Amino acid sequence: MSTAVDSASSTPAAPVNPRNRVIIASLVGTTIEFYDFYGYAVAAVLVFPFLFFPQGDPTVALLSSFAVFGAAMVARPIGAAFYGHLGDRIGRKATLIASLLTMGIATFLIGCLPTFNEIGWFATLLLVVLRLAQGFALGGEWSGAALVATENAPKGKRAWYGAWPQLGAPLGFIIANGLFLIINAALPGENGQPSEAFLSWGWRLPFLLSAVMVIVGLWVRFRLVEAEAFTKASKEKRLVKVPLGEVFRSHWKQIILGIFYMLATYGIFYTVSTWGLTYGTKPAPAGLGDGAEGGAYGFVHFELLLIATCVLFGITTLISGPLADKVGRRKFLIWVTIAIIVFGMVFQPLWSGGIVGTTLWLAIGFTLMGLTFGPQAALLPELFPTNVRYTGSGIAYNISSILGAAITPFVATALVAATAGQSWLVGLYLAGLGVLTLIALFLGTETKDVDIEH
């Protein structure tokens, strides 16, 4: 009898991921991926209109740069389908390693590209291809990182664990913008604008340095073990051969809800960050108040404002997790989305209020971004069962990126150009995205108590 007891007690337990390993692996990976992705966003405003598009009308060059920026969003759902298939068939760990490696290679190669003046339109084509590769990789990254966090979370703490991979977005944004700022300071131009040295080779450094970060991220992810939810589904023969077909056949309503859940989140972030950087630094934009150069803030000035206020994005991302666990994802996000709609309605007075108004505009925007972004890493995976969770959450998240992120800087730029520099239509556009998200939240149901291992 004692032998049986000893034998049972000596049976090794299934390997589990320690809490710190889960948090670090999900956070480090998304930080690197978003650093790479946002590095392009900064360059799309400051560098690429000059280096990869023929010079003429500066607005056309900027719109062209934003179009390439948005092309990555189109590639994201394709990446979500590809990596989702792998993640739901062979596991989360190997898929996350593959997506990070793809992003790292594409980002490094952007830093090696020749410019339009050197090889003409072929340079632009190469930029588009590598930007598509970035979007393809990010399409598989987010849902995998969210699943690593939420599928390993204790009961009642999924939104808290899910907030950690979400923290990678503000951290990646701060690191990317901060590095561009440091390089610009080392290679100063006139009137706060980028110098010839910055435009010649300085902009390449953030892309090339990403290789070091990717190596660190790969090392961390190789130490993970597979989540119990996926292992259990595999043992019980619940995995499906074609997750993409299954999710669209049996869970299409959840996909639609997930797309619209994320719409306001994408809209507010790419309005505040990418579009805000554009019109905060270009010469004499209408309505920017008392900055230098006829109303524009210099690159350094506005970047400092962005980085300082983006800290609020990180703080509120973490705060949102425990709040969403306590009151529920749906109820919490309804109130945050209402606040985003109000923010859109007061867009113009804040944006045109000089340094105080612009700082407040950025602070409120990033605060709301953190509050709406944090719970999504728990909410979207909870819409789907384990055997299609990687695919379903990734498809919803990344299709929404087309509607809420890809076209937002483009539309906002066009609206300002069409109204002789007025920004109130941009705020109205953002409020409209918020209304669509609010409708979806009212149509959806609460998910915080669903069985994540189903």
XYZ file of N, CA, C and O in Angstrom, residues 15-18 20-22 24-25 93 97 216-226:
88
model
N 4.224 20.100 -16.458
C 4.969 21.367 -16.355
C 4.033 22.561 -16.499
O 3.101 22.530 -17.298
N 4.284 23.562 -15.714
C 3.483 24.783 -15.792
C 4.415 25.968 -15.935
O 5.598 25.901 -15.595
N 3.863 27.053 -16.446
C 4.641 28.285 -16.568
C 4.500 29.095 -15.289
O 3.384 29.458 -14.908
N 5.603 29.398 -14.594
C 5.513 30.281 -13.434
C 4.926 31.635 -13.835
O 5.068 32.074 -14.982
N 5.802 34.697 -13.205
C 6.755 35.681 -13.732
C 7.174 35.355 -15.165
O 7.367 36.249 -15.983
N 7.294 34.058 -15.472
C 7.683 33.679 -16.827
C 6.574 34.021 -17.821
O 6.849 34.467 -18.931
N 5.334 33.799 -17.421
C 4.195 34.134 -18.282
C 4.169 35.628 -18.567
O 4.033 36.070 -19.722
N 6.596 37.911 -18.240
C 7.775 38.397 -18.969
C 7.714 37.985 -20.439
O 7.978 38.788 -21.341
N 7.346 36.729 -20.697
C 7.322 36.242 -22.077
C 6.292 36.976 -22.919
O 6.541 37.306 -24.084
N 3.386 28.284 -28.264
C 4.796 28.621 -28.083
C 5.547 28.737 -29.412
O 6.165 29.762 -29.710
N 7.194 32.201 -31.398
C 8.596 32.319 -31.787
C 8.701 32.675 -33.267
O 9.484 33.542 -33.668
N 16.807 38.715 -27.550
C 16.379 38.603 -26.144
C 14.974 38.007 -26.066
O 14.701 37.107 -25.258
N 14.065 38.493 -26.922
C 12.700 37.994 -26.916
C 12.607 36.523 -27.262
O 11.831 35.777 -26.655
N 13.406 36.083 -28.225
C 13.404 34.664 -28.595
C 13.891 33.800 -27.442
O 13.334 32.717 -27.174
N 14.921 34.250 -26.748
C 15.446 33.490 -25.601
C 14.372 33.313 -24.533
O 14.193 32.217 -23.994
N 13.620 34.367 -24.253
C 12.572 34.289 -23.238
C 11.478 33.321 -23.678
O 10.997 32.488 -22.885
N 11.074 33.380 -24.915
C 9.959 32.553 -25.381
C 10.324 31.085 -25.521
O 9.463 30.216 -25.374
N 11.571 30.779 -25.776
C 11.987 29.381 -25.845
C 11.845 28.690 -24.486
O 11.783 27.456 -24.427
N 11.784 29.458 -23.411
C 11.694 28.882 -22.066
C 10.262 28.582 -21.643
O 10.039 28.004 -20.590
N 9.294 28.962 -22.462
C 7.898 28.684 -22.128
C 7.563 27.206 -22.310
O 8.191 26.506 -23.106
N 6.536 26.726 -21.577
C 5.910 25.443 -21.877
C 4.488 25.712 -22.341
O 3.931 26.790 -22.104
N 3.899 24.760 -23.031
C 2.580 24.963 -23.622
C 1.511 25.157 -22.549
O 1.576 24.560 -21.467
